[in-house]
């Protein structure tokens, strides 16, 4: 057992460090496929692709912002400030999309049926082979957007909140609030501003609101019946679909990067050089003290492995107790 690994709940033993790999530059973010076999690490100068914890290739890439691994199409997406590039798992370019800018963001459907990418006031729908399927234009700059499993997209702009149906129909919710982040699940979505979070149905009905909280890194579990987020920097909160608190987990350090498995049985979050695993009741199951700052992590869908990225290293853990 490593001295830097602390297991709080005996039922989660053992936790094993399987491998550690270094990369040549500072890691920005990572992504793994649903099985955890393939991991892509985006750095300031490249993408490093690992298969079964071994380096396959390192591809030069400048001004990278986000990396995403798709399991069912054997593709890796890399968004930079000048393009969107789709690679195969061996690092060969499959296609490239150029209509992006420094503020562009992307999201995909769970099955990677298509990709949505913003560019100024337009939201573009791209097929898995790089073909442009549709373009929707708004009157103001797009701030954030999110898509659910039924291909309904919620878009926040500088002056409004909109629902984009799968057939291209746009519903204007006539919102006077500028929302910085949008989070979607099957039957509702949550919009977050600087001082409040609000839940809406896809018909535009306000379901509930909470005010006076700084909310970050919200994501859903249990088919949308629960969601977790970091609140006021040092608290991890789990709420039910009505916005009522299920549990809280507090840290002495600022928390970031919170992410839950779909089952809700495991949540990951990190603070400076410490990675925390939280169980379904809000208790710390185990933690890992890295020797350098933790910057990101990724779970496969089964939760049996945990991949942690520190500044220049990837750490693979076997989560046997889970």
PDB file of C-alpha atoms in Angstrom:
ATOM      1  CA  UNK A   1       0.000   0.000   0.000  1.00  0.00           C
ATOM      2  CA  UNK A   2       1.348   3.392  -0.924  1.00  0.00           C
ATOM      3  CA  UNK A   3       1.762   5.830   1.932  1.00  0.00           C
ATOM      4  CA  UNK A   4       0.132   8.532  -0.224  1.00  0.00           C
ATOM      5  CA  UNK A   5      -3.125   6.524  -0.517  1.00  0.00           C
ATOM      6  CA  UNK A   6      -5.538   6.769   2.400  1.00  0.00           C
ATOM      7  CA  UNK A   7      -8.550   4.414   2.578  1.00  0.00           C
ATOM      8  CA  UNK A   8     -11.287   5.578   4.944  1.00  0.00           C
ATOM      9  CA  UNK A   9     -13.844   2.795   4.351  1.00  0.00           C
ATOM     10  CA  UNK A  10     -12.698  -0.824   4.713  1.00  0.00           C
ATOM     11  CA  UNK A  11     -15.293  -2.024   2.190  1.00  0.00           C
ATOM     12  CA  UNK A  12     -13.378  -0.214  -0.558  1.00  0.00           C
ATOM     13  CA  UNK A  13     -10.103  -2.082   0.054  1.00  0.00           C
ATOM     14  CA  UNK A  14      -7.858  -2.709  -1.745  1.00  0.00           C
ATOM     15  CA  UNK A  15      -6.996   0.306  -3.873  1.00  0.00           C
ATOM     16  CA  UNK A  16      -3.988  -0.438  -6.069  1.00  0.00           C
ATOM     17  CA  UNK A  17      -1.766   1.867  -8.083  1.00  0.00           C
ATOM     18  CA  UNK A  18      -1.344  -0.026 -11.346  1.00  0.00           C
ATOM     19  CA  UNK A  19       0.840   2.332 -13.365  1.00  0.00           C
ATOM     20  CA  UNK A  20       2.253   5.806 -13.594  1.00  0.00           C
ATOM     21  CA  UNK A  21       3.330   7.482 -16.834  1.00  0.00           C
ATOM     22  CA  UNK A  22       5.040  10.832 -17.411  1.00  0.00           C
ATOM     23  CA  UNK A  23       4.315  13.239 -20.246  1.00  0.00           C
ATOM     24  CA  UNK A  24       6.619  15.910 -21.657  1.00  0.00           C
ATOM     25  CA  UNK A  25       4.526  18.996 -20.881  1.00  0.00           C
ATOM     26  CA  UNK A  26       1.910  20.319 -18.459  1.00  0.00           C
ATOM     27  CA  UNK A  27      -1.383  18.409 -18.684  1.00  0.00           C
ATOM     28  CA  UNK A  28      -4.506  20.496 -19.353  1.00  0.00           C
ATOM     29  CA  UNK A  29      -7.175  17.763 -19.259  1.00  0.00           C
ATOM     30  CA  UNK A  30      -7.717  14.067 -19.946  1.00  0.00           C
ATOM     31  CA  UNK A  31     -10.457  11.770 -21.226  1.00  0.00           C
ATOM     32  CA  UNK A  32     -10.930   8.002 -21.359  1.00  0.00           C
ATOM     33  CA  UNK A  33     -13.219   5.677 -23.306  1.00  0.00           C
ATOM     34  CA  UNK A  34     -16.164   4.021 -21.477  1.00  0.00           C
ATOM     35  CA  UNK A  35     -14.098   0.897 -20.710  1.00  0.00           C
ATOM     36  CA  UNK A  36     -11.042   2.815 -19.521  1.00  0.00           C
ATOM     37  CA  UNK A  37      -8.743   1.116 -22.035  1.00  0.00           C
ATOM     38  CA  UNK A  38      -7.829   4.273 -23.989  1.00  0.00           C
ATOM     39  CA  UNK A  39      -6.771   7.546 -22.351  1.00  0.00           C
ATOM     40  CA  UNK A  40      -5.919  10.804 -24.121  1.00  0.00           C
ATOM     41  CA  UNK A  41      -3.981  13.509 -22.273  1.00  0.00           C
ATOM     42  CA  UNK A  42      -3.978  17.030 -23.696  1.00  0.00           C
ATOM     43  CA  UNK A  43      -0.928  19.158 -22.849  1.00  0.00           C
ATOM     44  CA  UNK A  44       0.274  22.609 -23.839  1.00  0.00           C
ATOM     45  CA  UNK A  45       2.044  21.143 -26.867  1.00  0.00           C
ATOM     46  CA  UNK A  46       0.605  17.695 -27.696  1.00  0.00           C
ATOM     47  CA  UNK A  47      -1.895  14.889 -27.223  1.00  0.00           C
ATOM     48  CA  UNK A  48      -0.530  11.720 -25.641  1.00  0.00           C
ATOM     49  CA  UNK A  49      -2.566   8.579 -26.384  1.00  0.00           C
ATOM     50  CA  UNK A  50      -2.341   5.595 -24.026  1.00  0.00           C
ATOM     51  CA  UNK A  51      -3.793   2.112 -24.528  1.00  0.00           C
ATOM     52  CA  UNK A  52      -3.821  -0.317 -21.585  1.00  0.00           C
ATOM     53  CA  UNK A  53      -1.598   2.140 -19.686  1.00  0.00           C
ATOM     54  CA  UNK A  54       1.110   2.150 -22.365  1.00  0.00           C
ATOM     55  CA  UNK A  55       1.943   5.135 -24.575  1.00  0.00           C
ATOM     56  CA  UNK A  56       0.836   4.617 -28.182  1.00  0.00           C
ATOM     57  CA  UNK A  57       1.791   7.980 -29.618  1.00  0.00           C
ATOM     58  CA  UNK A  58       2.318  11.646 -28.819  1.00  0.00           C
ATOM     59  CA  UNK A  59       0.951  14.050 -31.440  1.00  0.00           C
ATOM     60  CA  UNK A  60       2.105  17.671 -31.653  1.00  0.00           C
ATOM     61  CA  UNK A  61      -0.806  20.051 -31.067  1.00  0.00           C
ATOM     62  CA  UNK A  62      -0.668  23.717 -30.142  1.00  0.00           C
ATOM     63  CA  UNK A  63      -3.235  25.911 -28.370  1.00  0.00           C
ATOM     64  CA  UNK A  64      -5.310  22.923 -27.262  1.00  0.00           C
ATOM     65  CA  UNK A  65      -8.383  23.482 -25.065  1.00  0.00           C
ATOM     66  CA  UNK A  66     -10.276  20.206 -24.682  1.00  0.00           C
ATOM     67  CA  UNK A  67      -9.898  16.502 -25.494  1.00  0.00           C
ATOM     68  CA  UNK A  68     -12.657  13.887 -25.695  1.00  0.00           C
ATOM     69  CA  UNK A  69     -12.413  10.116 -26.329  1.00  0.00           C
ATOM     70  CA  UNK A  70     -15.359   8.392 -28.005  1.00  0.00           C
ATOM     71  CA  UNK A  71     -15.621   4.702 -27.230  1.00  0.00           C
ATOM     72  CA  UNK A  72     -18.018   3.471 -29.899  1.00  0.00           C
ATOM     73  CA  UNK A  73     -16.404   5.208 -32.901  1.00  0.00           C
ATOM     74  CA  UNK A  74     -12.708   4.809 -31.985  1.00  0.00           C
ATOM     75  CA  UNK A  75     -12.186   8.558 -32.255  1.00  0.00           C
ATOM     76  CA  UNK A  76     -10.430  11.256 -30.267  1.00  0.00           C
ATOM     77  CA  UNK A  77     -11.634  14.866 -30.569  1.00  0.00           C
ATOM     78  CA  UNK A  78      -9.285  17.752 -29.835  1.00  0.00           C
ATOM     79  CA  UNK A  79     -10.554  21.324 -29.714  1.00  0.00           C
ATOM     80  CA  UNK A  80      -7.993  24.096 -30.130  1.00  0.00           C
ATOM     81  CA  UNK A  81      -8.411  27.842 -30.471  1.00  0.00           C
ATOM     82  CA  UNK A  82      -8.215  27.492 -34.279  1.00  0.00           C
ATOM     83  CA  UNK A  83      -9.779  24.136 -35.210  1.00  0.00           C
ATOM     84  CA  UNK A  84     -11.477  20.916 -34.166  1.00  0.00           C
ATOM     85  CA  UNK A  85      -9.504  17.788 -35.095  1.00  0.00           C
ATOM     86  CA  UNK A  86     -10.756  14.202 -35.054  1.00  0.00           C
ATOM     87  CA  UNK A  87      -8.064  11.508 -34.728  1.00  0.00           C
ATOM     88  CA  UNK A  88      -8.268   7.745 -34.752  1.00  0.00           C
ATOM     89  CA  UNK A  89      -6.849   5.862 -31.774  1.00  0.00           C
ATOM     90  CA  UNK A  90      -3.433   5.672 -33.451  1.00  0.00           C
ATOM     91  CA  UNK A  91      -3.171   9.444 -33.841  1.00  0.00           C
ATOM     92  CA  UNK A  92      -4.009   9.685 -37.553  1.00  0.00           C
ATOM     93  CA  UNK A  93      -6.233  12.619 -38.571  1.00  0.00           C
ATOM     94  CA  UNK A  94      -9.699  11.504 -39.732  1.00  0.00           C
ATOM     95  CA  UNK A  95     -11.071  14.990 -40.385  1.00  0.00           C
ATOM     96  CA  UNK A  96     -10.691  18.638 -39.400  1.00  0.00           C
ATOM     97  CA  UNK A  97     -13.200  21.451 -38.859  1.00  0.00           C
ATOM     98  CA  UNK A  98     -11.992  25.061 -39.056  1.00  0.00           C
ATOM     99  CA  UNK A  99     -14.971  27.286 -38.134  1.00  0.00           C
ATOM    100  CA  UNK A 100     -13.961  27.868 -34.505  1.00  0.00           C
ATOM    101  CA  UNK A 101     -12.578  30.741 -32.472  1.00  0.00           C
ATOM    102  CA  UNK A 102     -10.883  31.207 -29.116  1.00  0.00           C
ATOM    103  CA  UNK A 103     -14.226  31.039 -27.265  1.00  0.00           C
ATOM    104  CA  UNK A 104     -15.616  27.960 -29.030  1.00  0.00           C
ATOM    105  CA  UNK A 105     -16.863  25.041 -26.933  1.00  0.00           C
ATOM    106  CA  UNK A 106     -18.106  21.595 -27.885  1.00  0.00           C
ATOM    107  CA  UNK A 107     -20.311  18.821 -26.574  1.00  0.00           C
ATOM    108  CA  UNK A 108     -21.398  15.501 -28.035  1.00  0.00           C
ATOM    109  CA  UNK A 109     -24.329  13.165 -27.703  1.00  0.00           C
ATOM    110  CA  UNK A 110     -23.691  10.141 -25.449  1.00  0.00           C
ATOM    111  CA  UNK A 111     -23.491   7.831 -28.476  1.00  0.00           C
ATOM    112  CA  UNK A 112     -21.387  10.294 -30.479  1.00  0.00           C
ATOM    113  CA  UNK A 113     -24.127  10.567 -33.133  1.00  0.00           C
ATOM    114  CA  UNK A 114     -23.095  14.165 -33.732  1.00  0.00           C
ATOM    115  CA  UNK A 115     -21.095  17.049 -32.259  1.00  0.00           C
ATOM    116  CA  UNK A 116     -22.233  20.547 -31.347  1.00  0.00           C
ATOM    117  CA  UNK A 117     -19.689  23.351 -31.504  1.00  0.00           C
ATOM    118  CA  UNK A 118     -20.194  27.060 -30.932  1.00  0.00           C
ATOM    119  CA  UNK A 119     -18.595  29.831 -32.949  1.00  0.00           C
ATOM    120  CA  UNK A 120     -19.596  33.346 -31.901  1.00  0.00           C
ATOM    121  CA  UNK A 121     -23.363  33.643 -32.425  1.00  0.00           C
ATOM    122  CA  UNK A 122     -23.769  30.327 -34.261  1.00  0.00           C
ATOM    123  CA  UNK A 123     -24.151  26.748 -33.075  1.00  0.00           C
ATOM    124  CA  UNK A 124     -23.046  24.160 -35.615  1.00  0.00           C
ATOM    125  CA  UNK A 125     -24.082  20.519 -35.731  1.00  0.00           C
ATOM    126  CA  UNK A 126     -21.385  18.214 -37.133  1.00  0.00           C
ATOM    127  CA  UNK A 127     -21.708  14.536 -38.041  1.00  0.00           C
ATOM    128  CA  UNK A 128     -19.267  11.902 -36.827  1.00  0.00           C
ATOM    129  CA  UNK A 129     -17.470  12.030 -40.184  1.00  0.00           C
ATOM    130  CA  UNK A 130     -16.968  15.794 -40.025  1.00  0.00           C
ATOM    131  CA  UNK A 131     -19.866  16.787 -42.263  1.00  0.00           C
ATOM    132  CA  UNK A 132     -21.895  19.900 -41.370  1.00  0.00           C
ATOM    133  CA  UNK A 133     -25.473  18.863 -40.608  1.00  0.00           C
ATOM    134  CA  UNK A 134     -27.028  22.126 -39.463  1.00  0.00           C
ATOM    135  CA  UNK A 135     -26.301  25.669 -38.300  1.00  0.00           C
ATOM    136  CA  UNK A 136     -28.443  27.710 -35.888  1.00  0.00           C
ATOM    137  CA  UNK A 137     -27.809  31.438 -35.490  1.00  0.00           C
ATOM    138  CA  UNK A 138     -28.651  33.578 -32.471  1.00  0.00           C
ATOM    139  CA  UNK A 139     -28.764  37.341 -31.999  1.00  0.00           C
ATOM    140  CA  UNK A 140     -25.994  37.390 -29.415  1.00  0.00           C
ATOM    141  CA  UNK A 141     -22.819  35.525 -28.486  1.00  0.00           C
ATOM    142  CA  UNK A 142     -23.316  31.991 -27.183  1.00  0.00           C
ATOM    143  CA  UNK A 143     -22.209  31.687 -23.539  1.00  0.00           C
ATOM    144  CA  UNK A 144     -22.857  27.970 -22.916  1.00  0.00           C
ATOM    145  CA  UNK A 145     -24.949  25.048 -24.168  1.00  0.00           C
ATOM    146  CA  UNK A 146     -25.780  21.464 -23.273  1.00  0.00           C
ATOM    147  CA  UNK A 147     -27.547  18.517 -24.914  1.00  0.00           C
ATOM    148  CA  UNK A 148     -29.581  15.678 -23.397  1.00  0.00           C
ATOM    149  CA  UNK A 149     -30.153  12.072 -24.493  1.00  0.00           C
ATOM    150  CA  UNK A 150     -33.197  13.086 -26.573  1.00  0.00           C
ATOM    151  CA  UNK A 151     -31.056  15.550 -28.567  1.00  0.00           C
ATOM    152  CA  UNK A 152     -32.688  18.608 -27.035  1.00  0.00           C
ATOM    153  CA  UNK A 153     -30.160  21.422 -26.683  1.00  0.00           C
ATOM    154  CA  UNK A 154     -30.315  24.310 -24.234  1.00  0.00           C
ATOM    155  CA  UNK A 155     -28.405  27.441 -25.250  1.00  0.00           C
ATOM    156  CA  UNK A 156     -27.529  30.445 -23.095  1.00  0.00           C
ATOM    157  CA  UNK A 157     -26.547  33.680 -24.852  1.00  0.00           C
ATOM    158  CA  UNK A 158     -25.713  37.145 -23.605  1.00  0.00           C
ATOM    159  CA  UNK A 159     -29.385  38.117 -23.802  1.00  0.00           C
ATOM    160  CA  UNK A 160     -31.482  34.971 -23.478  1.00  0.00           C
ATOM    161  CA  UNK A 161     -32.104  31.293 -22.848  1.00  0.00           C
ATOM    162  CA  UNK A 162     -33.258  29.012 -25.658  1.00  0.00           C
ATOM    163  CA  UNK A 163     -34.269  25.386 -26.229  1.00  0.00           C
ATOM    164  CA  UNK A 164     -33.299  23.906 -29.580  1.00  0.00           C
ATOM    165  CA  UNK A 165     -35.423  20.869 -30.466  1.00  0.00           C
ATOM    166  CA  UNK A 166     -34.038  17.926 -32.440  1.00  0.00           C
ATOM    167  CA  UNK A 167     -36.020  19.095 -35.506  1.00  0.00           C
ATOM    168  CA  UNK A 168     -34.378  22.551 -35.392  1.00  0.00           C
ATOM    169  CA  UNK A 169     -37.278  24.402 -33.734  1.00  0.00           C
ATOM    170  CA  UNK A 170     -36.104  27.112 -31.316  1.00  0.00           C
ATOM    171  CA  UNK A 171     -38.067  27.984 -28.152  1.00  0.00           C
ATOM    172  CA  UNK A 172     -37.230  31.348 -26.566  1.00  0.00           C
ATOM    173  CA  UNK A 173     -37.714  31.190 -22.774  1.00  0.00           C
ATOM    174  CA  UNK A 174     -37.742  35.004 -22.535  1.00  0.00           C
ATOM    175  CA  UNK A 175     -35.183  34.964 -19.738  1.00  0.00           C
ATOM    176  CA  UNK A 176     -33.709  38.219 -18.469  1.00  0.00           C
ATOM    177  CA  UNK A 177     -30.879  36.445 -16.625  1.00  0.00           C
ATOM    178  CA  UNK A 178     -27.535  35.683 -18.262  1.00  0.00           C
ATOM    179  CA  UNK A 179     -26.606  32.129 -17.321  1.00  0.00           C
ATOM    180  CA  UNK A 180     -22.945  31.174 -17.367  1.00  0.00           C
ATOM    181  CA  UNK A 181     -23.452  27.395 -17.342  1.00  0.00           C
ATOM    182  CA  UNK A 182     -26.123  24.979 -18.582  1.00  0.00           C
ATOM    183  CA  UNK A 183     -26.477  21.347 -17.444  1.00  0.00           C
ATOM    184  CA  UNK A 184     -28.965  18.964 -19.073  1.00  0.00           C
ATOM    185  CA  UNK A 185     -30.558  15.650 -18.168  1.00  0.00           C
ATOM    186  CA  UNK A 186     -33.446  13.722 -19.706  1.00  0.00           C
ATOM    187  CA  UNK A 187     -36.502  15.605 -18.400  1.00  0.00           C
ATOM    188  CA  UNK A 188     -35.123  18.905 -17.090  1.00  0.00           C
ATOM    189  CA  UNK A 189     -32.093  21.169 -17.095  1.00  0.00           C
ATOM    190  CA  UNK A 190     -30.343  23.432 -14.608  1.00  0.00           C
ATOM    191  CA  UNK A 191     -29.143  26.930 -15.493  1.00  0.00           C
ATOM    192  CA  UNK A 192     -26.512  28.595 -13.283  1.00  0.00           C
ATOM    193  CA  UNK A 193     -25.671  32.289 -12.979  1.00  0.00           C
ATOM    194  CA  UNK A 194     -23.284  34.079 -10.619  1.00  0.00           C
ATOM    195  CA  UNK A 195     -25.748  34.029  -7.728  1.00  0.00           C
ATOM    196  CA  UNK A 196     -28.440  31.404  -8.409  1.00  0.00           C
ATOM    197  CA  UNK A 197     -29.299  28.056  -9.947  1.00  0.00           C
ATOM    198  CA  UNK A 198     -32.662  27.366 -11.571  1.00  0.00           C
ATOM    199  CA  UNK A 199     -34.264  24.149 -12.803  1.00  0.00           C
ATOM    200  CA  UNK A 200     -36.528  24.196 -15.863  1.00  0.00           C
ATOM    201  CA  UNK A 201     -38.598  21.688 -17.772  1.00  0.00           C
ATOM    202  CA  UNK A 202     -38.022  21.504 -21.523  1.00  0.00           C
ATOM    203  CA  UNK A 203     -41.355  23.257 -21.942  1.00  0.00           C
ATOM    204  CA  UNK A 204     -39.824  26.312 -20.247  1.00  0.00           C
ATOM    205  CA  UNK A 205     -41.564  25.884 -16.861  1.00  0.00           C
ATOM    206  CA  UNK A 206     -39.489  26.929 -13.845  1.00  0.00           C
ATOM    207  CA  UNK A 207     -39.349  23.943 -11.456  1.00  0.00           C
ATOM    208  CA  UNK A 208     -37.327  25.428  -8.576  1.00  0.00           C
ATOM    209  CA  UNK A 209     -34.581  27.912  -7.797  1.00  0.00           C
ATOM    210  CA  UNK A 210     -31.781  28.276  -5.245  1.00  0.00           C
ATOM    211  CA  UNK A 211     -30.127  31.625  -4.629  1.00  0.00           C
ATOM    212  CA  UNK A 212     -26.940  32.831  -2.955  1.00  0.00           C
ATOM    213  CA  UNK A 213     -24.685  29.921  -3.958  1.00  0.00           C
ATOM    214  CA  UNK A 214     -21.555  29.773  -6.112  1.00  0.00           C
ATOM    215  CA  UNK A 215     -22.155  26.611  -8.162  1.00  0.00           C
ATOM    216  CA  UNK A 216     -19.531  24.830 -10.281  1.00  0.00           C
ATOM    217  CA  UNK A 217     -18.979  21.435 -11.925  1.00  0.00           C
ATOM    218  CA  UNK A 218     -22.597  20.278 -11.768  1.00  0.00           C
ATOM    219  CA  UNK A 219     -23.445  16.870 -13.227  1.00  0.00           C
ATOM    220  CA  UNK A 220     -26.293  14.376 -12.995  1.00  0.00           C
ATOM    221  CA  UNK A 221     -26.606  10.771 -11.850  1.00  0.00           C
ATOM    222  CA  UNK A 222     -29.324   8.144 -11.366  1.00  0.00           C
ATOM    223  CA  UNK A 223     -31.064   9.061 -14.636  1.00  0.00           C
ATOM    224  CA  UNK A 224     -31.245  12.706 -13.628  1.00  0.00           C
ATOM    225  CA  UNK A 225     -32.905  12.123 -10.252  1.00  0.00           C
ATOM    226  CA  UNK A 226     -29.790  13.401  -8.425  1.00  0.00           C
ATOM    227  CA  UNK A 227     -27.085  15.945  -9.212  1.00  0.00           C
ATOM    228  CA  UNK A 228     -23.837  16.953  -7.526  1.00  0.00           C
ATOM    229  CA  UNK A 229     -21.881  20.208  -7.631  1.00  0.00           C
ATOM    230  CA  UNK A 230     -19.277  22.192  -5.727  1.00  0.00           C
ATOM    231  CA  UNK A 231     -20.730  25.060  -3.727  1.00  0.00           C
ATOM    232  CA  UNK A 232     -18.844  28.059  -2.350  1.00  0.00           C
ATOM    233  CA  UNK A 233     -15.543  26.404  -3.308  1.00  0.00           C
ATOM    234  CA  UNK A 234     -15.085  24.077  -0.305  1.00  0.00           C
ATOM    235  CA  UNK A 235     -18.330  22.059  -0.227  1.00  0.00           C
ATOM    236  CA  UNK A 236     -19.510  19.185  -2.424  1.00  0.00           C
ATOM    237  CA  UNK A 237     -23.315  18.971  -2.494  1.00  0.00           C
ATOM    238  CA  UNK A 238     -25.696  16.248  -3.664  1.00  0.00           C
ATOM    239  CA  UNK A 239     -29.332  17.226  -4.289  1.00  0.00           C
ATOM    240  CA  UNK A 240     -32.375  15.342  -5.547  1.00  0.00           C
ATOM    241  CA  UNK A 241     -34.365  16.400  -8.614  1.00  0.00           C
ATOM    242  CA  UNK A 242     -36.407  18.825  -6.479  1.00  0.00           C
ATOM    243  CA  UNK A 243     -33.315  20.683  -5.315  1.00  0.00           C
ATOM    244  CA  UNK A 244     -33.449  19.199  -1.798  1.00  0.00           C
ATOM    245  CA  UNK A 245     -30.153  18.290  -0.166  1.00  0.00           C
ATOM    246  CA  UNK A 246     -29.210  14.581   0.009  1.00  0.00           C
ATOM    247  CA  UNK A 247     -25.721  14.969   1.508  1.00  0.00           C
ATOM    248  CA  UNK A 248     -22.750  17.334   1.729  1.00  0.00           C
ATOM    249  CA  UNK A 249     -19.001  16.750   1.900  1.00  0.00           C
ATOM    250  CA  UNK A 250     -16.747  19.533   3.185  1.00  0.00           C
ATOM    251  CA  UNK A 251     -13.068  20.130   2.627  1.00  0.00           C
ATOM    252  CA  UNK A 252     -10.548  22.521   4.164  1.00  0.00           C
ATOM    253  CA  UNK A 253      -9.240  23.240   0.648  1.00  0.00           C
ATOM    254  CA  UNK A 254     -10.979  24.475  -2.495  1.00  0.00           C
ATOM    255  CA  UNK A 255     -12.623  21.649  -4.442  1.00  0.00           C
ATOM    256  CA  UNK A 256     -12.883  21.374  -8.208  1.00  0.00           C
ATOM    257  CA  UNK A 257     -13.630  18.989 -11.060  1.00  0.00           C
ATOM    258  CA  UNK A 258     -16.486  17.115  -9.337  1.00  0.00           C
ATOM    259  CA  UNK A 259     -17.834  14.209 -11.404  1.00  0.00           C
ATOM    260  CA  UNK A 260     -20.241  11.380 -10.536  1.00  0.00           C
ATOM    261  CA  UNK A 261     -20.752   7.967 -12.073  1.00  0.00           C
ATOM    262  CA  UNK A 262     -24.189   7.551 -13.638  1.00  0.00           C
ATOM    263  CA  UNK A 263     -25.083   5.132 -10.844  1.00  0.00           C
ATOM    264  CA  UNK A 264     -24.326   7.781  -8.204  1.00  0.00           C
ATOM    265  CA  UNK A 265     -22.272   5.236  -6.245  1.00  0.00           C
ATOM    266  CA  UNK A 266     -18.982   7.116  -6.649  1.00  0.00           C
ATOM    267  CA  UNK A 267     -17.993  10.769  -6.983  1.00  0.00           C
ATOM    268  CA  UNK A 268     -14.528  12.094  -7.723  1.00  0.00           C
ATOM    269  CA  UNK A 269     -13.267  15.567  -6.837  1.00  0.00           C
ATOM    270  CA  UNK A 270      -9.846  17.092  -6.227  1.00  0.00           C
ATOM    271  CA  UNK A 271      -8.248  19.833  -4.142  1.00  0.00           C
ATOM    272  CA  UNK A 272      -4.741  21.033  -4.943  1.00  0.00           C
ATOM    273  CA  UNK A 273      -2.583  17.870  -4.725  1.00  0.00           C
ATOM    274  CA  UNK A 274      -5.276  15.596  -3.215  1.00  0.00           C
ATOM    275  CA  UNK A 275      -7.805  13.462  -5.113  1.00  0.00           C
ATOM    276  CA  UNK A 276     -10.938  12.397  -3.175  1.00  0.00           C
ATOM    277  CA  UNK A 277     -13.342   9.514  -3.846  1.00  0.00           C
ATOM    278  CA  UNK A 278     -16.757   9.999  -2.209  1.00  0.00           C
ATOM    279  CA  UNK A 279     -19.325   7.213  -1.793  1.00  0.00           C
ATOM    280  CA  UNK A 280     -23.092   7.334  -2.371  1.00  0.00           C
ATOM    281  CA  UNK A 281     -23.695   8.598   1.186  1.00  0.00           C
ATOM    282  CA  UNK A 282     -21.288  11.522   0.962  1.00  0.00           C
ATOM    283  CA  UNK A 283     -18.451   9.894   2.926  1.00  0.00           C
ATOM    284  CA  UNK A 284     -14.850   9.835   1.775  1.00  0.00           C
ATOM    285  CA  UNK A 285     -14.013   6.293   0.639  1.00  0.00           C
ATOM    286  CA  UNK A 286     -10.357   6.944  -0.165  1.00  0.00           C
ATOM    287  CA  UNK A 287      -7.971   9.678  -1.222  1.00  0.00           C
ATOM    288  CA  UNK A 288      -4.662  10.000  -3.020  1.00  0.00           C
ATOM    289  CA  UNK A 289      -1.958  12.540  -2.196  1.00  0.00           C
ATOM    290  CA  UNK A 290       0.016  13.281  -5.352  1.00  0.00           C
ATOM    291  CA  UNK A 291       3.481  14.810  -5.250  1.00  0.00           C
ATOM    292  CA  UNK A 292       2.386  17.530  -7.651  1.00  0.00           C
ATOM    293  CA  UNK A 293      -0.835  19.440  -8.308  1.00  0.00           C
ATOM    294  CA  UNK A 294      -3.829  17.378  -9.475  1.00  0.00           C
ATOM    295  CA  UNK A 295      -5.352  18.875 -12.648  1.00  0.00           C
ATOM    296  CA  UNK A 296      -7.970  16.354 -13.847  1.00  0.00           C
ATOM    297  CA  UNK A 297      -9.252  12.772 -13.614  1.00  0.00           C
ATOM    298  CA  UNK A 298     -11.460  10.365 -15.539  1.00  0.00           C
ATOM    299  CA  UNK A 299     -13.615   7.316 -14.735  1.00  0.00           C
ATOM    300  CA  UNK A 300     -14.639   4.529 -17.093  1.00  0.00           C
ATOM    301  CA  UNK A 301     -18.359   3.845 -16.886  1.00  0.00           C
ATOM    302  CA  UNK A 302     -17.921   0.751 -14.654  1.00  0.00           C
ATOM    303  CA  UNK A 303     -15.974   2.686 -11.990  1.00  0.00           C
ATOM    304  CA  UNK A 304     -13.458  -0.099 -11.439  1.00  0.00           C
ATOM    305  CA  UNK A 305     -10.553   2.071 -12.564  1.00  0.00           C
ATOM    306  CA  UNK A 306      -9.614   5.652 -11.765  1.00  0.00           C
ATOM    307  CA  UNK A 307      -7.206   7.704 -13.900  1.00  0.00           C
ATOM    308  CA  UNK A 308      -5.752  10.779 -12.195  1.00  0.00           C
ATOM    309  CA  UNK A 309      -3.751  13.486 -13.979  1.00  0.00           C
ATOM    310  CA  UNK A 310      -1.252  15.539 -12.034  1.00  0.00           C
ATOM    311  CA  UNK A 311       0.787  18.290 -13.702  1.00  0.00           C
ATOM    312  CA  UNK A 312       3.087  15.981 -15.674  1.00  0.00           C
ATOM    313  CA  UNK A 313       1.914  12.440 -14.858  1.00  0.00           C
ATOM    314  CA  UNK A 314      -0.954  10.020 -15.295  1.00  0.00           C
ATOM    315  CA  UNK A 315      -1.774   7.647 -12.427  1.00  0.00           C
ATOM    316  CA  UNK A 316      -3.905   4.517 -12.993  1.00  0.00           C
ATOM    317  CA  UNK A 317      -5.661   2.997  -9.964  1.00  0.00           C
ATOM    318  CA  UNK A 318      -7.549  -0.262  -9.701  1.00  0.00           C
ATOM    319  CA  UNK A 319     -10.597   0.492  -7.583  1.00  0.00           C
ATOM    320  CA  UNK A 320     -11.160  -3.107  -6.430  1.00  0.00           C
ATOM    321  CA  UNK A 321     -13.424  -2.356  -3.481  1.00  0.00           C
ATOM    322  CA  UNK A 322     -15.895  -0.648  -5.769  1.00  0.00           C
TER     323      UNK A 322
END
